[in-house]
Amino acid sequence: MKVIDGKAAAAAIRAEVAAEVAALSFVPGLAVVLVGADPASQVYVRSKAKQTVEAGMASFEHRLPADIDEATLMALVAQLNADDAVDGILVQLPLPAQIDAERVLRAIDPAKDVDGFHPVNVGLVATGTGGIVPCTPDGAMALIRSVQPQLDGLNAVIVGRSNIVGKPMAQLLLAANCTVTIAHSRTKDLAAVVRGADVLVAAVGRPEMIRGDWIKPGALVIDVGINRVDAGEGKARLVGDVAYDEAATVAGAITPVPGGVGPMTIACLLRNTLRAAIARRG
Ligand code: GUN
């Protein structure tokens, strides 16, 4: 059984990005917009800013109060679209209820949409004709390829159908010639579906929901979940969507939580920003 080291893989991507950035005649810029004070989002945004600067790029942070209206946010997006120093725009999700997140995502210039959430990029990725690939599926795919470069004909099961992870993950695995199943909360006999997976991607956000005896011996298990659970004595512990200790006795390879898919997301975001900068500025 192999434990897939996402920390090392992410560090390698960041080093590549930094080397390419250093060779450019301009400084790529990433703008991150955070609305409100969701604690998890604040942690992500801080890490993004730090790693952006470490890669030699400019980080522009925009923090807005939770009660702003949609028009204010749309005006900021328009300003960032027009700003030549900004190559990538990321609006941190989730957004407060009074804001239509889909409308905001559609307002981002697709060429600067380093999250890959704009319908134009979603469509390009779905048709295999280019586009910006969402960061978490991109990172998960890199980890899959690191242990299994040849995926032709394998059964891939994705648990979770979000726009951020599940759906784009399905497109990438399909493009890699897997037979793809997307399972979700209404799936009948989820355990049986998961047992058919040569490649399993868990992205449901339910702590340790996927048990070891659901996993096909030798399967490649990618755990996208990051769940904070009570560890007693007022402490919290991070666990994935897969019951790791059980799964590790059956799987051929598995990503740990933390240290698996998590670190890959920002590394792929930096790579998307570099690519967007080169595409836009030549
Ligand atoms: N919230 C959780 N993950 C993400 C992400 O990858 N991008 C954005 N914009 N928000 C998120």
PDB file of C-alpha atoms and ligand atoms in Angstrom:
ATOM      1  CA  MET A   1       0.000   0.000   0.000  1.00  0.00           C
ATOM      2  CA  LYS A   2       1.277   3.398  -1.006  1.00  0.00           C
ATOM      3  CA  VAL A   3       0.465   6.604   0.880  1.00  0.00           C
ATOM      4  CA  ILE A   4       0.333   9.367  -1.712  1.00  0.00           C
ATOM      5  CA  ASP A   5       2.321  12.403  -0.570  1.00  0.00           C
ATOM      6  CA  GLY A   6       0.315  15.440  -1.652  1.00  0.00           C
ATOM      7  CA  LYS A   7       2.539  17.807   0.294  1.00  0.00           C
ATOM      8  CA  ALA A   8       5.591  16.784  -1.743  1.00  0.00           C
ATOM      9  CA  ALA A   9       3.694  16.808  -5.043  1.00  0.00           C
ATOM     10  CA  ALA A  10       2.315  20.286  -4.297  1.00  0.00           C
ATOM     11  CA  ALA A  11       5.757  21.585  -3.336  1.00  0.00           C
ATOM     12  CA  ALA A  12       7.118  20.310  -6.658  1.00  0.00           C
ATOM     13  CA  ILE A  13       4.389  22.150  -8.611  1.00  0.00           C
ATOM     14  CA  ARG A  14       4.982  25.352  -6.615  1.00  0.00           C
ATOM     15  CA  ALA A  15       8.726  25.140  -7.307  1.00  0.00           C
ATOM     16  CA  GLU A  16       8.065  24.707 -11.044  1.00  0.00           C
ATOM     17  CA  VAL A  17       5.688  27.666 -11.046  1.00  0.00           C
ATOM     18  CA  ALA A  18       8.166  29.838  -9.128  1.00  0.00           C
ATOM     19  CA  ALA A  19      10.956  28.976 -11.591  1.00  0.00           C
ATOM     20  CA  GLU A  20       8.749  29.885 -14.565  1.00  0.00           C
ATOM     21  CA  VAL A  21       7.584  33.099 -12.923  1.00  0.00           C
ATOM     22  CA  ALA A  22      11.197  34.120 -12.267  1.00  0.00           C
ATOM     23  CA  ALA A  23      11.918  33.838 -15.988  1.00  0.00           C
ATOM     24  CA  LEU A  24       9.065  36.160 -17.014  1.00  0.00           C
ATOM     25  CA  SER A  25       9.490  39.842 -17.833  1.00  0.00           C
ATOM     26  CA  PHE A  26       6.368  40.727 -15.829  1.00  0.00           C
ATOM     27  CA  VAL A  27       4.830  39.805 -12.480  1.00  0.00           C
ATOM     28  CA  PRO A  28       1.637  37.717 -12.655  1.00  0.00           C
ATOM     29  CA  GLY A  29      -1.065  38.875 -10.239  1.00  0.00           C
ATOM     30  CA  LEU A  30      -3.785  36.965  -8.421  1.00  0.00           C
ATOM     31  CA  ALA A  31      -6.751  38.774  -6.862  1.00  0.00           C
ATOM     32  CA  VAL A  32      -8.631  36.967  -4.109  1.00  0.00           C
ATOM     33  CA  VAL A  33     -12.004  38.239  -2.942  1.00  0.00           C
ATOM     34  CA  LEU A  34     -13.303  37.191   0.463  1.00  0.00           C
ATOM     35  CA  VAL A  35     -16.793  38.221   1.530  1.00  0.00           C
ATOM     36  CA  GLY A  36     -17.496  37.838   5.244  1.00  0.00           C
ATOM     37  CA  ALA A  37     -15.473  36.044   7.880  1.00  0.00           C
ATOM     38  CA  ASP A  38     -16.086  32.306   7.434  1.00  0.00           C
ATOM     39  CA  PRO A  39     -13.201  30.780   9.462  1.00  0.00           C
ATOM     40  CA  ALA A  40     -12.315  28.052   6.935  1.00  0.00           C
ATOM     41  CA  SER A  41     -12.367  30.579   4.080  1.00  0.00           C
ATOM     42  CA  GLN A  42     -10.099  32.923   6.048  1.00  0.00           C
ATOM     43  CA  VAL A  43      -7.569  30.125   6.510  1.00  0.00           C
ATOM     44  CA  TYR A  44      -7.620  29.319   2.773  1.00  0.00           C
ATOM     45  CA  VAL A  45      -7.340  32.950   1.727  1.00  0.00           C
ATOM     46  CA  ARG A  46      -4.363  33.533   4.022  1.00  0.00           C
ATOM     47  CA  SER A  47      -2.563  30.452   2.623  1.00  0.00           C
ATOM     48  CA  LYS A  48      -3.327  31.507  -0.943  1.00  0.00           C
ATOM     49  CA  ALA A  49      -1.876  34.979  -0.390  1.00  0.00           C
ATOM     50  CA  LYS A  50       1.271  33.604   1.280  1.00  0.00           C
ATOM     51  CA  GLN A  51       1.948  30.986  -1.407  1.00  0.00           C
ATOM     52  CA  THR A  52       1.224  33.445  -4.225  1.00  0.00           C
ATOM     53  CA  VAL A  53       3.929  35.771  -2.928  1.00  0.00           C
ATOM     54  CA  GLU A  54       6.330  32.853  -2.339  1.00  0.00           C
ATOM     55  CA  ALA A  55       5.892  31.916  -6.009  1.00  0.00           C
ATOM     56  CA  GLY A  56       7.015  35.409  -6.994  1.00  0.00           C
ATOM     57  CA  MET A  57       3.555  36.621  -7.990  1.00  0.00           C
ATOM     58  CA  ALA A  58       1.580  39.620  -6.773  1.00  0.00           C
ATOM     59  CA  SER A  59      -1.319  38.960  -4.397  1.00  0.00           C
ATOM     60  CA  PHE A  60      -4.240  41.367  -4.247  1.00  0.00           C
ATOM     61  CA  GLU A  61      -6.607  40.722  -1.363  1.00  0.00           C
ATOM     62  CA  HIS A  62     -10.085  42.222  -1.201  1.00  0.00           C
ATOM     63  CA  ARG A  63     -12.027  41.654   2.001  1.00  0.00           C
ATOM     64  CA  LEU A  64     -15.639  42.751   2.040  1.00  0.00           C
ATOM     65  CA  PRO A  65     -18.126  42.682   4.928  1.00  0.00           C
ATOM     66  CA  ALA A  66     -20.685  39.853   5.011  1.00  0.00           C
ATOM     67  CA  ASP A  67     -23.612  42.219   4.507  1.00  0.00           C
ATOM     68  CA  ILE A  68     -22.496  43.862   1.216  1.00  0.00           C
ATOM     69  CA  ASP A  69     -24.957  43.784  -1.659  1.00  0.00           C
ATOM     70  CA  GLU A  70     -24.458  41.996  -4.947  1.00  0.00           C
ATOM     71  CA  ALA A  71     -23.951  45.226  -6.920  1.00  0.00           C
ATOM     72  CA  THR A  72     -20.910  46.143  -4.796  1.00  0.00           C
ATOM     73  CA  LEU A  73     -19.327  42.756  -5.425  1.00  0.00           C
ATOM     74  CA  MET A  74     -20.166  42.924  -9.144  1.00  0.00           C
ATOM     75  CA  ALA A  75     -18.504  46.354  -9.326  1.00  0.00           C
ATOM     76  CA  LEU A  76     -15.337  44.930  -7.740  1.00  0.00           C
ATOM     77  CA  VAL A  77     -15.320  42.030 -10.233  1.00  0.00           C
ATOM     78  CA  ALA A  78     -15.672  44.517 -13.119  1.00  0.00           C
ATOM     79  CA  GLN A  79     -12.776  46.536 -11.720  1.00  0.00           C
ATOM     80  CA  LEU A  80     -10.574  43.419 -11.449  1.00  0.00           C
ATOM     81  CA  ASN A  81     -11.555  42.310 -14.979  1.00  0.00           C
ATOM     82  CA  ALA A  82     -10.296  45.673 -16.262  1.00  0.00           C
ATOM     83  CA  ASP A  83      -7.121  45.753 -14.144  1.00  0.00           C
ATOM     84  CA  ASP A  84      -4.128  44.835 -16.283  1.00  0.00           C
ATOM     85  CA  ALA A  85      -2.059  43.826 -13.220  1.00  0.00           C
ATOM     86  CA  VAL A  86      -4.614  41.138 -12.379  1.00  0.00           C
ATOM     87  CA  ASP A  87      -4.211  37.848 -14.275  1.00  0.00           C
ATOM     88  CA  GLY A  88      -6.364  35.681 -12.027  1.00  0.00           C
ATOM     89  CA  ILE A  89      -9.544  36.399 -10.085  1.00  0.00           C
ATOM     90  CA  LEU A  90     -10.812  34.106  -7.357  1.00  0.00           C
ATOM     91  CA  VAL A  91     -14.011  34.844  -5.459  1.00  0.00           C
ATOM     92  CA  GLN A  92     -13.940  32.642  -2.384  1.00  0.00           C
ATOM     93  CA  LEU A  93     -17.040  30.439  -1.977  1.00  0.00           C
ATOM     94  CA  PRO A  94     -19.414  30.135  -0.247  1.00  0.00           C
ATOM     95  CA  LEU A  95     -20.901  33.624  -0.627  1.00  0.00           C
ATOM     96  CA  PRO A  96     -23.540  35.036   1.734  1.00  0.00           C
ATOM     97  CA  ALA A  97     -27.166  34.181   0.922  1.00  0.00           C
ATOM     98  CA  GLN A  98     -28.108  37.634  -0.428  1.00  0.00           C
ATOM     99  CA  ILE A  99     -25.589  37.237  -3.262  1.00  0.00           C
ATOM    100  CA  ASP A 100     -26.282  35.097  -6.331  1.00  0.00           C
ATOM    101  CA  ALA A 101     -22.979  33.203  -6.581  1.00  0.00           C
ATOM    102  CA  GLU A 102     -23.704  31.922 -10.101  1.00  0.00           C
ATOM    103  CA  ARG A 103     -24.225  35.479 -11.354  1.00  0.00           C
ATOM    104  CA  VAL A 104     -20.943  36.604  -9.776  1.00  0.00           C
ATOM    105  CA  LEU A 105     -19.014  33.690 -11.283  1.00  0.00           C
ATOM    106  CA  ARG A 106     -20.484  34.480 -14.725  1.00  0.00           C
ATOM    107  CA  ALA A 107     -19.257  38.077 -14.393  1.00  0.00           C
ATOM    108  CA  ILE A 108     -15.580  37.049 -14.091  1.00  0.00           C
ATOM    109  CA  ASP A 109     -13.603  37.331 -17.333  1.00  0.00           C
ATOM    110  CA  PRO A 110     -13.193  33.656 -18.389  1.00  0.00           C
ATOM    111  CA  ALA A 111      -9.535  34.390 -19.254  1.00  0.00           C
ATOM    112  CA  LYS A 112      -8.960  35.381 -15.594  1.00  0.00           C
ATOM    113  CA  ASP A 113     -11.163  32.662 -14.081  1.00  0.00           C
ATOM    114  CA  VAL A 114      -8.365  30.687 -12.414  1.00  0.00           C
ATOM    115  CA  ASP A 115     -10.931  28.651 -10.431  1.00  0.00           C
ATOM    116  CA  GLY A 116     -12.389  27.340 -13.692  1.00  0.00           C
ATOM    117  CA  PHE A 117     -15.937  27.961 -12.471  1.00  0.00           C
ATOM    118  CA  HIS A 118     -17.180  30.206 -15.317  1.00  0.00           C
ATOM    119  CA  PRO A 119     -19.625  28.377 -17.630  1.00  0.00           C
ATOM    120  CA  VAL A 120     -17.289  29.037 -20.581  1.00  0.00           C
ATOM    121  CA  ASN A 121     -14.452  27.166 -18.851  1.00  0.00           C
ATOM    122  CA  VAL A 122     -16.833  24.460 -17.607  1.00  0.00           C
ATOM    123  CA  GLY A 123     -17.969  23.974 -21.217  1.00  0.00           C
ATOM    124  CA  LEU A 124     -14.461  23.955 -22.671  1.00  0.00           C
ATOM    125  CA  VAL A 125     -13.297  21.380 -20.101  1.00  0.00           C
ATOM    126  CA  ALA A 126     -16.425  19.260 -20.676  1.00  0.00           C
ATOM    127  CA  THR A 127     -15.854  19.196 -24.438  1.00  0.00           C
ATOM    128  CA  GLY A 128     -12.110  18.611 -24.038  1.00  0.00           C
ATOM    129  CA  THR A 129     -11.325  21.739 -26.043  1.00  0.00           C
ATOM    130  CA  GLY A 130      -9.200  23.642 -23.553  1.00  0.00           C
ATOM    131  CA  GLY A 131     -10.380  25.887 -20.772  1.00  0.00           C
ATOM    132  CA  ILE A 132      -9.153  26.371 -17.224  1.00  0.00           C
ATOM    133  CA  VAL A 133      -9.441  23.236 -15.078  1.00  0.00           C
ATOM    134  CA  PRO A 134     -10.774  23.686 -11.514  1.00  0.00           C
ATOM    135  CA  CYS A 135      -7.936  23.447  -9.006  1.00  0.00           C
ATOM    136  CA  THR A 136      -9.024  20.621  -6.701  1.00  0.00           C
ATOM    137  CA  PRO A 137      -9.926  18.143  -9.491  1.00  0.00           C
ATOM    138  CA  ASP A 138      -6.750  19.179 -11.327  1.00  0.00           C
ATOM    139  CA  GLY A 139      -4.697  18.410  -8.219  1.00  0.00           C
ATOM    140  CA  ALA A 140      -6.535  15.152  -7.567  1.00  0.00           C
ATOM    141  CA  MET A 141      -5.915  14.091 -11.162  1.00  0.00           C
ATOM    142  CA  ALA A 142      -2.183  14.814 -10.810  1.00  0.00           C
ATOM    143  CA  LEU A 143      -2.040  12.558  -7.739  1.00  0.00           C
ATOM    144  CA  ILE A 144      -3.947   9.812  -9.576  1.00  0.00           C
ATOM    145  CA  ARG A 145      -1.527  10.012 -12.523  1.00  0.00           C
ATOM    146  CA  SER A 146       1.456   9.952 -10.150  1.00  0.00           C
ATOM    147  CA  VAL A 147       0.623   6.369  -9.176  1.00  0.00           C
ATOM    148  CA  GLN A 148      -1.344   5.250 -12.244  1.00  0.00           C
ATOM    149  CA  PRO A 149      -0.323   7.019 -15.458  1.00  0.00           C
ATOM    150  CA  GLN A 150      -2.452   4.707 -17.625  1.00  0.00           C
ATOM    151  CA  LEU A 151      -6.148   4.904 -16.696  1.00  0.00           C
ATOM    152  CA  ASP A 152      -7.700   3.426 -19.864  1.00  0.00           C
ATOM    153  CA  GLY A 153     -10.811   1.367 -19.116  1.00  0.00           C
ATOM    154  CA  LEU A 154     -10.603   1.608 -15.336  1.00  0.00           C
ATOM    155  CA  ASN A 155     -13.813   1.995 -13.335  1.00  0.00           C
ATOM    156  CA  ALA A 156     -13.765   5.385 -11.640  1.00  0.00           C
ATOM    157  CA  VAL A 157     -16.362   6.196  -9.001  1.00  0.00           C
ATOM    158  CA  ILE A 158     -16.766   9.733  -7.716  1.00  0.00           C
ATOM    159  CA  VAL A 159     -18.835  10.178  -4.582  1.00  0.00           C
ATOM    160  CA  GLY A 160     -20.197  13.729  -4.665  1.00  0.00           C
ATOM    161  CA  ARG A 161     -21.644  15.820  -7.495  1.00  0.00           C
ATOM    162  CA  SER A 162     -20.595  19.385  -6.675  1.00  0.00           C
ATOM    163  CA  ASN A 163     -19.701  21.887  -9.385  1.00  0.00           C
ATOM    164  CA  ILE A 164     -16.357  22.482  -7.639  1.00  0.00           C
ATOM    165  CA  VAL A 165     -15.176  18.868  -7.405  1.00  0.00           C
ATOM    166  CA  GLY A 166     -17.518  16.017  -8.397  1.00  0.00           C
ATOM    167  CA  LYS A 167     -18.665  17.141 -11.836  1.00  0.00           C
ATOM    168  CA  PRO A 168     -15.302  18.421 -13.155  1.00  0.00           C
ATOM    169  CA  MET A 169     -13.561  15.339 -11.699  1.00  0.00           C
ATOM    170  CA  ALA A 170     -15.908  13.185 -13.775  1.00  0.00           C
ATOM    171  CA  GLN A 171     -14.974  15.108 -16.930  1.00  0.00           C
ATOM    172  CA  LEU A 172     -11.241  14.672 -16.300  1.00  0.00           C
ATOM    173  CA  LEU A 173     -11.539  10.938 -15.601  1.00  0.00           C
ATOM    174  CA  LEU A 174     -13.747  10.497 -18.663  1.00  0.00           C
ATOM    175  CA  ALA A 175     -11.171  12.327 -20.768  1.00  0.00           C
ATOM    176  CA  ALA A 176      -8.618   9.839 -19.353  1.00  0.00           C
ATOM    177  CA  ASN A 177     -10.772   6.987 -20.740  1.00  0.00           C
ATOM    178  CA  CYS A 178     -12.159   5.763 -17.430  1.00  0.00           C
ATOM    179  CA  THR A 179     -15.665   4.367 -17.142  1.00  0.00           C
ATOM    180  CA  VAL A 180     -17.098   6.989 -14.833  1.00  0.00           C
ATOM    181  CA  THR A 181     -19.851   6.778 -12.233  1.00  0.00           C
ATOM    182  CA  ILE A 182     -20.963   9.782 -10.190  1.00  0.00           C
ATOM    183  CA  ALA A 183     -22.590   8.653  -6.949  1.00  0.00           C
ATOM    184  CA  HIS A 184     -24.326  10.987  -4.511  1.00  0.00           C
ATOM    185  CA  SER A 185     -26.660  11.214  -1.530  1.00  0.00           C
ATOM    186  CA  ARG A 186     -29.552   9.578  -3.418  1.00  0.00           C
ATOM    187  CA  THR A 187     -27.501   6.701  -4.825  1.00  0.00           C
ATOM    188  CA  LYS A 188     -28.968   3.301  -3.944  1.00  0.00           C
ATOM    189  CA  ASP A 189     -26.544   0.878  -2.277  1.00  0.00           C
ATOM    190  CA  LEU A 190     -23.588   3.238  -2.315  1.00  0.00           C
ATOM    191  CA  ALA A 191     -21.328   0.558  -0.809  1.00  0.00           C
ATOM    192  CA  ALA A 192     -21.941  -1.716  -3.805  1.00  0.00           C
ATOM    193  CA  VAL A 193     -21.222   1.105  -6.261  1.00  0.00           C
ATOM    194  CA  VAL A 194     -17.999   2.009  -4.435  1.00  0.00           C
ATOM    195  CA  ARG A 195     -16.913  -1.665  -4.443  1.00  0.00           C
ATOM    196  CA  GLY A 196     -16.747  -1.493  -8.248  1.00  0.00           C
ATOM    197  CA  ALA A 197     -14.188   1.331  -8.203  1.00  0.00           C
ATOM    198  CA  ASP A 198     -10.626   0.853  -9.400  1.00  0.00           C
ATOM    199  CA  VAL A 199     -10.270   4.596  -8.794  1.00  0.00           C
ATOM    200  CA  LEU A 200     -12.364   6.108  -6.009  1.00  0.00           C
ATOM    201  CA  VAL A 201     -12.701   9.849  -5.484  1.00  0.00           C
ATOM    202  CA  ALA A 202     -14.505  10.804  -2.279  1.00  0.00           C
ATOM    203  CA  ALA A 203     -15.872  14.343  -2.247  1.00  0.00           C
ATOM    204  CA  VAL A 204     -19.010  14.362  -0.136  1.00  0.00           C
ATOM    205  CA  GLY A 205     -17.977  16.296   2.964  1.00  0.00           C
ATOM    206  CA  ARG A 206     -19.151  13.618   5.397  1.00  0.00           C
ATOM    207  CA  PRO A 207     -16.482  12.534   7.912  1.00  0.00           C
ATOM    208  CA  GLU A 208     -15.266   8.938   7.413  1.00  0.00           C
ATOM    209  CA  MET A 209     -18.461   7.951   5.607  1.00  0.00           C
ATOM    210  CA  ILE A 210     -16.742   5.552   3.213  1.00  0.00           C
ATOM    211  CA  ARG A 211     -15.747   2.416   5.086  1.00  0.00           C
ATOM    212  CA  GLY A 212     -12.832   0.072   4.468  1.00  0.00           C
ATOM    213  CA  ASP A 213     -15.031  -2.884   3.489  1.00  0.00           C
ATOM    214  CA  TRP A 214     -16.544  -0.797   0.647  1.00  0.00           C
ATOM    215  CA  ILE A 215     -13.168  -0.578  -1.062  1.00  0.00           C
ATOM    216  CA  LYS A 216     -12.018  -2.943  -3.771  1.00  0.00           C
ATOM    217  CA  PRO A 217      -8.675  -4.540  -2.874  1.00  0.00           C
ATOM    218  CA  GLY A 218      -5.873  -2.646  -4.594  1.00  0.00           C
ATOM    219  CA  ALA A 219      -8.033   0.377  -5.473  1.00  0.00           C
ATOM    220  CA  LEU A 220      -6.607   3.871  -5.792  1.00  0.00           C
ATOM    221  CA  VAL A 221      -8.375   6.033  -3.186  1.00  0.00           C
ATOM    222  CA  ILE A 222      -8.408   9.831  -3.458  1.00  0.00           C
ATOM    223  CA  ASP A 223      -9.963  11.524  -0.444  1.00  0.00           C
ATOM    224  CA  VAL A 224     -10.984  15.123  -1.135  1.00  0.00           C
ATOM    225  CA  GLY A 225     -12.824  15.533   2.182  1.00  0.00           C
ATOM    226  CA  ILE A 226     -11.514  17.882   4.851  1.00  0.00           C
ATOM    227  CA  ASN A 227     -13.770  17.549   7.892  1.00  0.00           C
ATOM    228  CA  ARG A 228     -13.122  18.994  11.318  1.00  0.00           C
ATOM    229  CA  VAL A 229     -14.273  16.568  14.030  1.00  0.00           C
ATOM    230  CA  ASP A 230     -14.191  16.734  17.787  1.00  0.00           C
ATOM    231  CA  ALA A 231     -11.116  14.950  19.157  1.00  0.00           C
ATOM    232  CA  GLY A 232     -12.054  15.458  22.825  1.00  0.00           C
ATOM    233  CA  GLU A 233     -10.519  17.809  25.400  1.00  0.00           C
ATOM    234  CA  GLY A 234     -11.732  20.772  23.340  1.00  0.00           C
ATOM    235  CA  LYS A 235      -9.500  19.769  20.438  1.00  0.00           C
ATOM    236  CA  ALA A 236     -10.367  19.272  16.769  1.00  0.00           C
ATOM    237  CA  ARG A 237      -8.955  16.765  14.313  1.00  0.00           C
ATOM    238  CA  LEU A 238      -9.100  16.753  10.509  1.00  0.00           C
ATOM    239  CA  VAL A 239     -10.475  13.646   8.827  1.00  0.00           C
ATOM    240  CA  GLY A 240     -11.425  12.824   5.269  1.00  0.00           C
ATOM    241  CA  ASP A 241     -14.575  11.335   3.760  1.00  0.00           C
ATOM    242  CA  VAL A 242     -12.903   7.904   3.891  1.00  0.00           C
ATOM    243  CA  ALA A 243     -12.272   5.935   7.100  1.00  0.00           C
ATOM    244  CA  TYR A 244      -8.517   6.061   6.543  1.00  0.00           C
ATOM    245  CA  ASP A 245      -7.240   3.324   8.889  1.00  0.00           C
ATOM    246  CA  GLU A 246      -9.745   0.803   7.533  1.00  0.00           C
ATOM    247  CA  ALA A 247      -9.225   1.809   3.902  1.00  0.00           C
ATOM    248  CA  ALA A 248      -5.445   1.730   4.190  1.00  0.00           C
ATOM    249  CA  THR A 249      -5.535  -2.035   4.852  1.00  0.00           C
ATOM    250  CA  VAL A 250      -7.365  -2.680   1.542  1.00  0.00           C
ATOM    251  CA  ALA A 251      -6.393   0.084  -0.910  1.00  0.00           C
ATOM    252  CA  GLY A 252      -3.459  -0.086  -3.311  1.00  0.00           C
ATOM    253  CA  ALA A 253      -2.764   3.606  -2.767  1.00  0.00           C
ATOM    254  CA  ILE A 254      -4.486   6.297  -0.717  1.00  0.00           C
ATOM    255  CA  THR A 255      -4.236  10.014  -0.037  1.00  0.00           C
ATOM    256  CA  PRO A 256      -4.036  10.990   3.636  1.00  0.00           C
ATOM    257  CA  VAL A 257      -5.986  13.861   5.263  1.00  0.00           C
ATOM    258  CA  PRO A 258      -4.330  16.227   5.852  1.00  0.00           C
ATOM    259  CA  GLY A 259      -1.424  16.121   3.395  1.00  0.00           C
ATOM    260  CA  GLY A 260      -3.151  14.577   0.385  1.00  0.00           C
ATOM    261  CA  VAL A 261      -5.366  16.504  -2.018  1.00  0.00           C
ATOM    262  CA  GLY A 262      -5.529  19.605   0.212  1.00  0.00           C
ATOM    263  CA  PRO A 263      -2.098  21.103  -0.567  1.00  0.00           C
ATOM    264  CA  MET A 264      -2.580  20.423  -4.286  1.00  0.00           C
ATOM    265  CA  THR A 265      -5.463  22.885  -4.641  1.00  0.00           C
ATOM    266  CA  ILE A 266      -3.431  26.053  -4.069  1.00  0.00           C
ATOM    267  CA  ALA A 267      -0.461  24.691  -6.050  1.00  0.00           C
ATOM    268  CA  CYS A 268      -2.782  24.155  -9.036  1.00  0.00           C
ATOM    269  CA  LEU A 269      -4.311  27.600  -8.484  1.00  0.00           C
ATOM    270  CA  LEU A 270      -0.847  29.158  -8.776  1.00  0.00           C
ATOM    271  CA  ARG A 271      -0.210  27.143 -11.945  1.00  0.00           C
ATOM    272  CA  ASN A 272      -3.556  28.287 -13.403  1.00  0.00           C
ATOM    273  CA  THR A 273      -2.624  31.884 -12.584  1.00  0.00           C
ATOM    274  CA  LEU A 274       0.744  31.532 -14.312  1.00  0.00           C
ATOM    275  CA  ARG A 275      -0.898  29.996 -17.398  1.00  0.00           C
ATOM    276  CA  ALA A 276      -3.595  32.696 -17.478  1.00  0.00           C
ATOM    277  CA  ALA A 277      -0.909  35.383 -17.229  1.00  0.00           C
ATOM    278  CA  ILE A 278       1.102  33.906 -20.094  1.00  0.00           C
ATOM    279  CA  ALA A 279      -2.016  33.417 -22.247  1.00  0.00           C
ATOM    280  CA  ARG A 280      -3.163  37.014 -21.662  1.00  0.00           C
ATOM    281  CA  ARG A 281       0.173  38.834 -21.827  1.00  0.00           C
ATOM    282  CA  GLY A 282       2.033  36.578 -24.244  1.00  0.00           C
TER     283      GLY A 282
HETATM  284  N1  GUN B   1     -14.281  27.229  -1.528  1.00  0.00           N
HETATM  285  C1  GUN B   1     -13.837  25.964  -1.304  1.00  0.00           C
HETATM  286  N2  GUN B   1     -12.989  25.598  -2.302  1.00  0.00           N
HETATM  287  C2  GUN B   1     -12.906  26.641  -3.142  1.00  0.00           C
HETATM  288  C3  GUN B   1     -12.168  26.869  -4.331  1.00  0.00           C
HETATM  289  O1  GUN B   1     -11.432  26.025  -4.852  1.00  0.00           O
HETATM  290  N3  GUN B   1     -12.326  28.086  -4.903  1.00  0.00           N
HETATM  291  C4  GUN B   1     -13.149  29.036  -4.368  1.00  0.00           C
HETATM  292  N4  GUN B   1     -13.253  30.194  -5.021  1.00  0.00           N
HETATM  293  N5  GUN B   1     -13.834  28.855  -3.270  1.00  0.00           N
HETATM  294  C5  GUN B   1     -13.711  27.665  -2.657  1.00  0.00           C
END
